[in-house]
Structure formats: structure tokens, C-alpha cells
CSV table of C-alpha atoms and ligand atoms in Angstrom, one decimal:
chain,number,residue,atom,x,y,z
A,1,MET,CA,2.2,-140.7,61.2
A,2,LYS,CA,-1.2,-139.1,61.9
A,3,ARG,CA,-2.4,-137.1,58.9
A,4,LYS,CA,-3.6,-133.5,59.6
A,5,THR,CA,-7.1,-132.3,59.1
A,6,LEU,CA,-8.2,-128.7,58.2
A,7,GLY,CA,-11.6,-127.1,58.7
A,8,ILE,CA,-12.6,-124.2,56.5
A,9,LEU,CA,-15.5,-121.9,57.1
A,10,GLY,CA,-16.7,-121.2,53.6
A,11,GLY,CA,-16.7,-123.4,50.6
A,12,GLY,CA,-16.6,-121.0,47.6
A,13,GLN,CA,-13.8,-120.9,45.1
A,14,LEU,CA,-11.2,-119.9,47.7
A,15,GLY,CA,-12.2,-122.9,49.8
A,16,ARG,CA,-12.0,-125.0,46.7
A,17,MET,CA,-8.5,-124.0,45.8
A,18,LEU,CA,-7.4,-124.3,49.4
A,19,ALA,CA,-8.8,-127.9,49.5
A,20,LEU,CA,-7.2,-128.8,46.1
A,21,ALA,CA,-3.9,-127.5,47.4
A,22,ALA,CA,-4.3,-129.5,50.7
A,23,GLN,CA,-4.9,-132.8,48.9
A,24,PRO,CA,-1.3,-133.6,47.7
A,25,LEU,CA,-0.1,-132.9,51.3
A,26,GLY,CA,-2.4,-135.6,52.6
A,27,VAL,CA,-4.5,-133.1,54.5
A,28,ARG,CA,-8.2,-133.9,54.8
A,29,VAL,CA,-10.5,-130.9,54.5
A,30,THR,CA,-14.0,-130.2,55.8
A,31,VAL,CA,-15.9,-127.1,54.7
A,32,VAL,CA,-19.0,-125.5,56.1
A,33,ASP,CA,-21.1,-123.7,53.6
A,34,PRO,CA,-24.9,-123.3,53.4
A,35,ASP,CA,-24.8,-123.5,49.6
A,36,GLU,CA,-25.6,-127.1,48.5
A,37,HIS,CA,-23.5,-126.5,45.4
A,38,ALA,CA,-20.5,-125.1,47.3
A,39,PRO,CA,-17.6,-125.2,44.8
A,40,ALA,CA,-15.2,-126.7,47.4
A,41,GLN,CA,-17.1,-129.9,47.7
A,42,VAL,CA,-15.1,-131.5,44.8
A,43,ALA,CA,-12.1,-131.7,47.1
A,44,ALA,CA,-13.5,-131.6,50.7
A,45,GLU,CA,-16.2,-133.0,52.9
A,46,HIS,CA,-19.0,-130.6,52.8
A,47,VAL,CA,-21.3,-129.7,55.7
A,48,PRO,CA,-24.2,-127.8,54.1
A,49,LEU,CA,-25.3,-125.8,57.1
A,50,PRO,CA,-25.3,-122.0,57.9
A,51,TYR,CA,-22.1,-120.4,59.4
A,52,ASP,CA,-23.8,-119.9,62.7
A,53,ASP,CA,-25.1,-123.4,63.1
A,54,TRP,CA,-23.6,-124.9,66.3
A,55,ASP,CA,-23.7,-128.5,65.0
A,56,ALA,CA,-21.8,-127.4,61.8
A,57,LEU,CA,-19.2,-125.5,63.9
A,58,ASP,CA,-18.8,-128.5,66.2
A,59,GLU,CA,-18.1,-130.7,63.2
A,60,LEU,CA,-15.5,-128.2,61.9
A,61,GLY,CA,-14.0,-128.2,65.4
A,62,LEU,CA,-13.1,-131.9,64.9
A,63,SER,CA,-10.3,-130.7,62.5
A,64,ASP,CA,-6.8,-130.0,63.9
A,65,VAL,CA,-7.0,-126.4,62.8
A,66,VAL,CA,-9.7,-124.1,61.5
A,67,THR,CA,-9.4,-121.3,58.9
A,68,PHE,CA,-11.8,-119.3,56.8
A,69,GLU,CA,-12.1,-118.1,53.3
A,70,PHE,CA,-14.1,-114.9,53.8
A,71,GLU,CA,-13.9,-112.1,56.3
A,72,ASN,CA,-17.5,-111.7,57.3
A,73,VAL,CA,-17.4,-114.6,59.8
A,74,PRO,CA,-20.1,-114.0,62.4
A,75,GLU,CA,-18.5,-113.0,65.8
A,76,ASP,CA,-20.2,-115.7,67.8
A,77,SER,CA,-19.2,-118.4,65.4
A,78,LEU,CA,-15.6,-117.3,65.6
A,79,LYS,CA,-15.7,-117.3,69.4
A,80,ARG,CA,-17.2,-120.8,69.4
A,81,LEU,CA,-14.6,-122.2,67.0
A,82,GLU,CA,-11.8,-120.6,69.0
A,83,ARG,CA,-13.0,-122.5,72.1
A,84,LEU,CA,-12.7,-125.8,70.1
A,85,ARG,CA,-9.5,-125.4,68.1
A,86,PRO,CA,-6.8,-123.1,67.0
A,87,VAL,CA,-8.2,-120.7,64.4
A,88,PHE,CA,-5.8,-119.1,62.0
A,89,PRO,CA,-5.6,-116.2,61.1
A,90,ARG,CA,-6.5,-115.0,64.6
A,91,ALA,CA,-9.6,-113.1,65.5
A,92,ASN,CA,-7.7,-109.7,65.8
A,93,ALA,CA,-6.9,-109.7,62.1
A,94,LEU,CA,-10.5,-110.6,61.2
A,95,ARG,CA,-11.9,-107.9,63.4
A,96,ALA,CA,-9.6,-105.2,61.9
A,97,ALA,CA,-10.5,-106.2,58.4
A,98,GLN,CA,-14.2,-106.4,59.0
A,99,ASP,CA,-14.6,-102.7,59.7
A,100,ARG,CA,-13.1,-100.1,57.4
A,101,TRP,CA,-12.8,-97.6,60.2
A,102,GLU,CA,-10.9,-100.0,62.4
A,103,GLU,CA,-8.8,-101.0,59.4
A,104,LYS,CA,-7.8,-97.4,58.5
A,105,SER,CA,-7.1,-96.7,62.2
A,106,LEU,CA,-4.7,-99.6,62.2
A,107,PHE,CA,-2.9,-98.3,59.1
A,108,LEU,CA,-2.6,-95.0,60.8
A,109,GLU,CA,-1.2,-96.5,64.0
A,110,LEU,CA,1.4,-98.4,61.9
A,111,GLY,CA,2.5,-95.4,59.9
A,112,ILE,CA,1.0,-96.9,56.7
A,113,SER,CA,-0.3,-94.1,54.5
A,114,ALA,CA,-3.9,-94.3,53.3
A,115,ALA,CA,-6.5,-92.1,51.6
A,116,ARG,CA,-7.8,-89.4,54.0
A,117,THR,CA,-10.8,-91.1,55.7
A,118,LEU,CA,-13.6,-89.7,57.9
A,119,ARG,CA,-16.1,-91.5,60.0
A,120,ILE,CA,-19.7,-91.1,58.8
A,121,ASP,CA,-22.6,-91.8,61.2
A,122,THR,CA,-25.3,-89.3,60.0
A,123,SER,CA,-26.3,-87.6,56.8
A,124,GLU,CA,-24.9,-84.4,58.1
A,125,ASP,CA,-21.5,-86.1,58.5
A,126,ALA,CA,-21.8,-87.2,54.9
A,127,GLU,CA,-22.4,-83.6,53.8
A,128,LYS,CA,-19.7,-82.1,55.9
A,129,ALA,CA,-17.2,-84.7,54.5
A,130,PHE,CA,-17.6,-83.2,51.1
A,131,ASP,CA,-16.4,-79.8,52.4
A,132,GLU,CA,-13.3,-81.5,53.7
A,133,LEU,CA,-12.5,-84.1,51.0
A,134,GLY,CA,-14.3,-82.9,47.9
A,135,PRO,CA,-15.5,-85.8,45.7
A,136,TYR,CA,-15.2,-88.9,47.9
A,137,LEU,CA,-16.1,-92.6,48.1
A,138,LEU,CA,-18.8,-93.4,50.7
A,139,LYS,CA,-18.3,-97.0,51.8
A,140,THR,CA,-20.2,-99.0,54.4
A,141,ARG,CA,-17.9,-99.8,57.3
A,142,ARG,CA,-18.9,-103.5,57.2
A,143,LEU,CA,-19.9,-106.1,54.7
A,144,GLY,CA,-18.7,-104.4,51.5
A,145,TYR,CA,-16.8,-106.3,48.8
A,146,ASP,CA,-16.1,-106.1,45.0
A,147,GLY,CA,-17.2,-102.5,45.0
A,148,LYS,CA,-20.6,-103.3,46.7
A,149,GLY,CA,-21.7,-101.1,49.5
A,150,GLN,CA,-20.0,-98.0,48.1
A,151,ILE,CA,-21.0,-94.9,46.2
A,152,PHE,CA,-18.9,-92.2,44.6
A,153,VAL,CA,-20.2,-88.9,45.9
A,154,THR,CA,-19.4,-86.2,43.3
A,155,ASP,CA,-21.7,-83.5,44.5
A,156,ARG,CA,-22.4,-82.2,48.1
A,157,SER,CA,-26.1,-82.0,47.5
A,158,ARG,CA,-26.2,-85.8,46.8
A,159,ALA,CA,-24.2,-86.8,49.9
A,160,ALA,CA,-27.2,-87.3,52.3
A,161,GLU,CA,-29.0,-89.3,49.5
A,162,ALA,CA,-26.0,-91.5,49.0
A,163,HIS,CA,-25.9,-92.3,52.8
A,164,ALA,CA,-29.6,-93.1,52.7
A,165,GLU,CA,-29.1,-95.4,49.7
A,166,LEU,CA,-26.7,-97.3,51.9
A,167,GLN,CA,-29.5,-97.6,54.5
A,168,GLY,CA,-27.9,-95.0,56.7
A,169,VAL,CA,-25.5,-97.6,58.3
A,170,PRO,CA,-22.2,-96.5,59.7
A,171,CYS,CA,-19.9,-95.6,56.9
A,172,VAL,CA,-16.5,-94.0,56.1
A,173,ALA,CA,-15.8,-91.3,53.5
A,174,GLU,CA,-12.6,-91.8,51.7
A,175,GLU,CA,-10.9,-89.2,49.6
A,176,LYS,CA,-10.9,-90.2,45.9
A,177,VAL,CA,-7.4,-91.1,45.2
A,178,ASN,CA,-6.1,-90.2,41.7
A,179,PHE,CA,-3.8,-93.2,41.5
A,180,GLN,CA,-1.6,-94.2,38.6
A,181,ARG,CA,-2.2,-97.9,39.3
A,182,GLU,CA,-3.3,-100.5,41.8
A,183,LEU,CA,-0.9,-102.9,43.3
A,184,SER,CA,-1.1,-105.7,45.8
A,185,VAL,CA,1.2,-107.7,48.0
A,186,VAL,CA,0.4,-111.2,49.1
A,187,LEU,CA,2.5,-112.7,51.8
A,188,CYS,CA,2.4,-115.7,54.1
A,189,ARG,CA,3.5,-115.8,57.7
A,190,GLY,CA,4.2,-119.1,59.5
A,191,GLN,CA,3.5,-119.9,63.1
A,192,ASP,CA,7.2,-119.3,63.9
A,193,GLY,CA,7.1,-115.8,62.4
A,194,THR,CA,8.8,-116.6,59.1
A,195,ILE,CA,7.5,-114.5,56.3
A,196,VAL,CA,7.5,-115.2,52.6
A,197,SER,CA,6.2,-112.6,50.0
A,198,TYR,CA,5.1,-113.1,46.4
A,199,PRO,CA,6.3,-110.5,43.9
A,200,VAL,CA,4.2,-107.3,43.9
A,201,VAL,CA,1.3,-107.6,41.5
A,202,GLN,CA,-0.4,-104.9,39.3
A,203,ASN,CA,-4.2,-105.1,39.3
A,204,THR,CA,-6.8,-103.7,37.0
A,205,HIS,CA,-10.5,-103.5,38.1
A,206,LYS,CA,-13.7,-103.3,36.1
A,207,SER,CA,-16.8,-101.9,37.9
A,208,GLY,CA,-15.0,-102.5,41.2
A,209,ILE,CA,-14.3,-106.2,40.4
A,210,LEU,CA,-10.7,-107.4,39.8
A,211,HIS,CA,-10.2,-108.1,36.1
A,212,LEU,CA,-6.5,-108.6,35.6
A,213,SER,CA,-3.4,-109.2,37.7
A,214,LEU,CA,0.2,-109.0,36.3
A,215,CYS,CA,3.0,-110.8,38.1
A,216,PRO,CA,5.5,-109.2,38.5
A,217,ALA,CA,4.0,-105.7,38.3
A,218,PRO,CA,5.7,-103.9,35.4
A,219,ASN,CA,8.2,-101.1,36.0
A,220,MET,CA,8.7,-101.7,39.7
A,221,SER,CA,11.8,-100.1,41.1
A,222,PRO,CA,13.5,-102.3,43.7
A,223,GLU,CA,12.7,-99.5,46.2
A,224,LEU,CA,9.0,-99.5,45.5
A,225,GLU,CA,8.9,-103.3,45.6
A,226,ALA,CA,10.7,-103.4,49.0
A,227,LYS,CA,8.5,-100.6,50.3
A,228,ALA,CA,5.3,-102.4,49.4
A,229,LYS,CA,6.5,-105.6,51.0
A,230,SER,CA,7.6,-103.8,54.2
A,231,LEU,CA,4.1,-102.3,54.6
A,232,ALA,CA,2.5,-105.8,54.4
A,233,THR,CA,5.1,-107.2,56.7
A,234,ARG,CA,4.5,-104.5,59.3
A,235,LEU,CA,0.8,-105.3,59.3
A,236,ALA,CA,1.4,-109.1,59.6
A,237,GLU,CA,3.9,-108.7,62.4
A,238,LYS,CA,1.7,-106.3,64.4
A,239,LEU,CA,-1.2,-108.8,64.1
A,240,ASP,CA,1.0,-111.8,65.0
A,241,TYR,CA,-0.6,-113.1,61.8
A,242,VAL,CA,-0.6,-116.7,60.6
A,243,GLY,CA,-1.5,-117.6,57.0
A,244,VAL,CA,-1.8,-115.6,53.8
A,245,LEU,CA,-2.5,-111.9,54.0
A,246,ALA,CA,-3.1,-109.5,51.0
A,247,LEU,CA,-2.6,-105.8,51.1
A,248,GLU,CA,-4.1,-103.7,48.3
A,249,LEU,CA,-2.3,-100.5,47.5
A,250,PHE,CA,-2.7,-97.4,45.3
A,251,GLU,CA,0.4,-96.0,43.7
A,252,ARG,CA,0.1,-92.2,43.4
A,253,ASP,CA,3.1,-90.2,42.3
A,254,GLY,CA,5.6,-92.8,43.5
A,255,GLU,CA,3.9,-93.0,46.9
A,256,LEU,CA,2.0,-96.0,48.2
A,257,LEU,CA,-1.4,-95.7,49.9
A,258,ALA,CA,-3.1,-98.7,51.5
A,259,ASN,CA,-6.6,-99.4,50.3
A,260,GLU,CA,-7.5,-102.4,52.4
A,261,PHE,CA,-6.2,-105.8,53.5
A,262,ALA,CA,-7.6,-109.2,53.3
A,263,PRO,CA,-7.0,-111.7,56.1
A,264,ARG,CA,-7.2,-114.7,53.7
A,265,VAL,CA,-6.0,-116.0,50.3
A,266,HIS,CA,-6.7,-113.3,47.7
A,267,ASN,CA,-7.9,-113.1,44.1
A,268,SER,CA,-4.7,-111.1,43.2
A,269,GLY,CA,-2.7,-114.2,44.3
A,270,HIS,CA,-4.4,-116.7,42.0
A,271,PHE,CA,-1.6,-116.4,39.5
A,272,SER,CA,0.6,-118.2,42.0
A,273,ILE,CA,-1.0,-121.6,41.2
A,274,GLU,CA,1.0,-121.8,38.0
A,275,GLY,CA,3.1,-118.7,38.4
A,276,SER,CA,5.0,-119.5,41.6
A,277,VAL,CA,7.0,-122.4,43.0
A,278,THR,CA,4.4,-122.7,45.8
A,279,SER,CA,0.9,-121.3,45.4
A,280,GLN,CA,-0.7,-119.0,48.0
A,281,PHE,CA,-3.2,-121.8,48.7
A,282,GLU,CA,-0.5,-124.4,49.5
A,283,ASN,CA,1.4,-121.8,51.6
A,284,HIS,CA,-1.8,-120.9,53.6
A,285,VAL,CA,-2.4,-124.6,54.3
A,286,ARG,CA,1.2,-125.1,55.3
A,287,ALA,CA,1.2,-122.0,57.6
A,288,VAL,CA,-2.0,-122.7,59.5
A,289,LEU,CA,-1.0,-126.4,60.0
A,290,GLY,CA,2.5,-125.4,61.3
A,291,PHE,CA,4.5,-126.8,58.3
A,292,PRO,CA,7.5,-125.0,56.8
A,293,LEU,CA,6.6,-122.5,54.1
A,294,GLY,CA,7.4,-123.0,50.4
A,295,SER,CA,9.3,-120.8,48.0
A,296,THR,CA,7.4,-117.9,46.5
A,297,ASP,CA,9.8,-117.5,43.6
A,298,PRO,CA,8.1,-116.7,40.3
A,299,VAL,CA,7.9,-119.2,37.5
A,300,GLY,CA,8.4,-116.9,34.6
A,301,TYR,CA,6.0,-114.1,33.9
A,302,SER,CA,2.3,-114.6,34.6
A,303,ALA,CA,-1.1,-112.9,34.3
A,304,MET,CA,-4.4,-113.8,35.8
A,305,VAL,CA,-7.7,-112.9,34.1
A,306,ASN,CA,-11.0,-113.3,36.0
A,307,LEU,CA,-13.9,-114.9,34.2
A,308,ILE,CA,-16.9,-112.9,35.3
A,309,GLY,CA,-20.5,-113.8,34.6
A,310,ASP,CA,-20.0,-117.0,32.6
A,311,LEU,CA,-17.3,-119.3,31.3
A,312,ARG,CA,-16.1,-119.4,27.7
A,313,GLU,CA,-15.8,-122.6,25.6
A,314,PRO,CA,-12.6,-124.0,27.1
A,315,ALA,CA,-11.2,-125.3,23.8
A,316,ALA,CA,-10.1,-121.9,22.4
A,317,LEU,CA,-8.3,-120.9,25.6
A,318,LEU,CA,-6.7,-124.3,26.1
A,319,ALA,CA,-5.4,-124.3,22.5
A,320,LEU,CA,-3.0,-121.5,23.6
A,321,PRO,CA,0.4,-122.5,25.0
A,322,ASP,CA,0.9,-122.2,28.8
A,323,VAL,CA,-2.7,-121.0,29.4
A,324,HIS,CA,-4.4,-122.6,32.4
A,325,LEU,CA,-8.1,-122.6,33.0
A,326,HIS,CA,-9.8,-122.8,36.4
A,327,ASP,CA,-13.6,-123.4,36.3
A,328,TYR,CA,-15.0,-123.0,39.8
A,329,GLY,CA,-18.1,-125.1,39.0
A,330,LYS,CA,-20.5,-122.2,39.6
A,331,GLU,CA,-23.7,-121.4,37.7
A,332,PRO,CA,-23.3,-118.3,35.4
A,333,ARG,CA,-24.7,-115.1,36.9
A,334,LYS,CA,-24.1,-111.4,36.1
A,335,ASN,CA,-20.9,-110.1,37.9
A,336,ARG,CA,-20.2,-113.5,39.5
A,337,LYS,CA,-16.6,-114.8,39.5
A,338,VAL,CA,-17.0,-118.2,37.9
A,339,GLY,CA,-13.4,-119.0,37.1
A,340,HIS,CA,-10.0,-117.5,36.1
A,341,VAL,CA,-7.3,-118.1,33.5
A,342,THR,CA,-3.6,-117.9,34.2
A,343,VAL,CA,-1.3,-117.1,31.3
A,344,ARG,CA,2.4,-117.8,31.7
A,345,ALA,CA,5.4,-116.9,29.5
A,346,GLN,CA,9.2,-116.7,29.5
A,347,SER,CA,9.4,-112.9,28.8
A,348,ARG,CA,7.2,-109.8,29.3
A,349,GLU,CA,6.8,-109.6,25.5
A,350,GLU,CA,5.6,-113.2,25.2
A,351,LEU,CA,3.3,-112.7,28.1
A,352,ASP,CA,1.7,-109.5,26.5
A,353,ALA,CA,1.2,-111.4,23.2
A,354,ARG,CA,-0.5,-114.4,24.9
A,355,LEU,CA,-2.5,-112.2,27.2
A,356,ALA,CA,-3.9,-110.3,24.2
A,357,GLU,CA,-5.2,-113.5,22.7
A,358,VAL,CA,-6.7,-114.6,26.0
A,359,LEU,CA,-8.4,-111.2,26.5
A,360,ALA,CA,-9.8,-111.3,23.0
A,361,ILE,CA,-11.5,-114.7,23.7
A,362,VAL,CA,-12.6,-113.7,27.2
A,363,SER,CA,-14.1,-110.3,26.2
A,364,ALA,CA,-15.9,-111.6,23.1
A,365,PRO,CA,-19.7,-111.2,23.5
A,366,SER,CA,-21.3,-114.3,24.8
A,367,SER,CA,-25.0,-115.4,24.6
A,368,ALA,CA,-25.0,-116.3,28.3
A,369,SER,CA,-23.4,-113.2,29.7
A,370,ALA,CA,-26.5,-111.0,30.1
B,401,AMP,P1,-12.6,-101.7,47.6
B,401,AMP,O1,-13.9,-102.5,47.7
B,401,AMP,O2,-12.5,-100.7,48.7
B,401,AMP,O3,-11.4,-102.5,47.4
B,401,AMP,O4,-12.8,-100.8,46.2
B,401,AMP,C1,-12.9,-101.5,45.0
B,401,AMP,C2,-12.2,-100.6,44.0
B,401,AMP,O5,-12.7,-99.3,43.9
B,401,AMP,C3,-10.7,-100.4,44.2
B,401,AMP,O6,-9.9,-101.5,43.8
B,401,AMP,C4,-10.4,-99.2,43.4
B,401,AMP,O7,-10.3,-99.5,42.1
B,401,AMP,C5,-11.7,-98.3,43.7
B,401,AMP,N1,-11.5,-97.5,44.9
B,401,AMP,C6,-11.8,-97.8,46.2
B,401,AMP,N2,-11.5,-96.8,47.0
B,401,AMP,C7,-11.0,-95.8,46.3
B,401,AMP,C8,-10.5,-94.5,46.6
B,401,AMP,N3,-10.5,-94.0,47.9
B,401,AMP,N4,-10.1,-93.7,45.6
B,401,AMP,C9,-10.1,-94.2,44.3
B,401,AMP,N5,-10.6,-95.4,43.9
B,401,AMP,C10,-11.0,-96.2,44.9
């Protein structure tokens, strides 16, 4: 039997968790990441070269299949890789997710509701958008993440200034959605079209960065759960998608509005390492290599708390029952995701009690968090 090999563009924490999930399957992983301290190197062969370095891409192209852990893959690099090996997810998904205008147009085409969105090319467009939308979020079409590249425009007279602050690049203006909560669906689609979905998760953000995910989301009616999954499924099928895909949603008055989708494993799916029969990372590896997918059934109730800025002393967290720490091996830095904690329990009440203890430890002031 010949063992499979997987190439990953990007060696951050997502690449690391993918590589760790690939190991028990006997899959050898190579990652390309210019960072000499790339977190994935603990579980993968690391090529420390830029994403557009032809030699690095050729090395990645020696793997059976290539995937990526971030969406801003340079266009030419993607084309080169596609000439060498199958790349999953395919380029169409990546292109749609790279550009917020294309993404919203795709939602519209598929009948997936989203915040009213206007295209902004000039400062006049930014001003006129206020007349139509009222207070809105100005977001760069490309390269935004974790709330970066976006400004909340609350006043017409500040619209042009906000656009200038974003360097006048092509943007979108999105109606400010007064949602009750944020949800996400993580699914995985195999090469044969089989789809498995994780339970819908409820997410809380702080300063635009994911803080907490609860699995399953509390108070989900079966109808809303089914609706959320059907929207993500529609997207995956339209794109003939292979691998893990995440769809972020706003719930407003019982209605679901799509915020954005990620053509990759997603932070709101990290709970699945301990909280599901098969993690999102293992299922992504299985999907892109053409293996059967694993069960996404939950293992009890779980919560995921991101560790932002710096890690805590592990002992206090590890003293709690069914609490699992993931240290990505990164240097502390303000607003940087350096790890996460998964909390698991047999009931919602038990989860809430354990989570309160974890949050008290995680949010205690730390000398290194400045
Ligand atoms: P994004 O980078 O687009 O996912 O935005 C990061 C976070 O900002 C989201 O998870 C929401 O909490 C908030 N946000 C983004 N877009 C909107 C919107 N149109 N209305 C209200 N809140 C938003």
C-alpha cells in the first residue's frame, strides 16, 4: 500500500491542526510557509519559502493532493499548483471567497439572503451608500479578516474619510445588521458529493475576533438548524466543493442572513477536535484525499474559547475536568490567536458551569497581554 501525501499552502495553526489530524491516517504532510517558526512544522515537513516561490510550489506539487489553510492564495501560485496536482477546494470557491462583492453576488444568485450590500469604488459611492443604507460597514473587497479592513460608518460626513482610511481600494458597503446572534455551519463534502454537517454553532466575537463558540447552538429549532445547513449545502453543491467549508450567518428575527463563507477549516469548527466523533481537520484530510468521510455526531456539549494575545498558565485550565488546551506554539502578540480551549460536558448546565470557570481564568488580567 502506498501512503498518501498532502501539501498545504500555509503553516499556521490551521495547517498545524490539519497535519496533526493527518498523522494517525499515515498521511505525510508538507507545508509551505515563509515564517521560519510556522506552527505546523511540529507535524509536517516545512518549506520556509514565500507562497509565490516557484521552487516551493514545485515541492508542494510532489504531494498527491494540495490544499490551503487561508483564502488569500496568490492567483498565479494557485494556477501553478493546479497544473501540477489536484487542488482542493477548487479555484472557483477560493475566487468567490476572496472578493466580498463576488461572494455576495453568489449568495444572491443562490437565493441565500444577506445584508444589503453596495459596491464602493469612489468616495462619492461611499457617501451615497449612507443615503441608501444608513449606518453601514465599509469593508475592503479583498484581504480583510478578523474585523481588519473594515470601518463602521455612522455618519454621512465621515464616509469619504473612511474610504480614504482604507486607501481608497475597492470596497463594499454592508447594511449594519441588528442581529440577535451569530451562527455558523461547518460542513465537509467528499469527492463523490457526500456531505456531512456539524451541528450549527453559536459564535460570540470581541473586537471582530471570534471569542467563543457553543456547540450545539442553544435554542435552535429543528427548522432553523435544517435551514442553516441547507444554505451551506446549496453553496457547496453549486461550487462542486471538496473539503471543509464554513458559512457564517446572522440570525435576525428568526431569519438567517449570510455574512461570509470560508473555503477552509474554520475557527468556529475547532470544538470538533474533542466535541465530535470526527474533527473538521480529519474530515478535510479525508475529503481532499478521496477517503470516506467520518461521522460529525457531537460528543456531548462543547464550547471553544479562543486564547488571544497570550496563553495562560496551563495548570489552572488543565485542573478542570474535560477541558482541553491547544497551544499553537506562537509568540504572544496583541490580538493574535495563540491557542484555544475546548470545554466538554454531558449537559448544557454542566457545560455552562465549566465554561464560567474557564472564562474566569482566560479573562483574568495577565502581565504579558499588553
Ligand atoms: P467579518 O470579517 O465580515 O466576518 O466581520 C467580523 C464581525 O463583524 C462579524 O462576525 C460581526 O460580528 C461583525 N459584522 C460584520 N459585518 C456586519 C454587518 N453587516 N452587520 C453587523 N455586524 C457585522
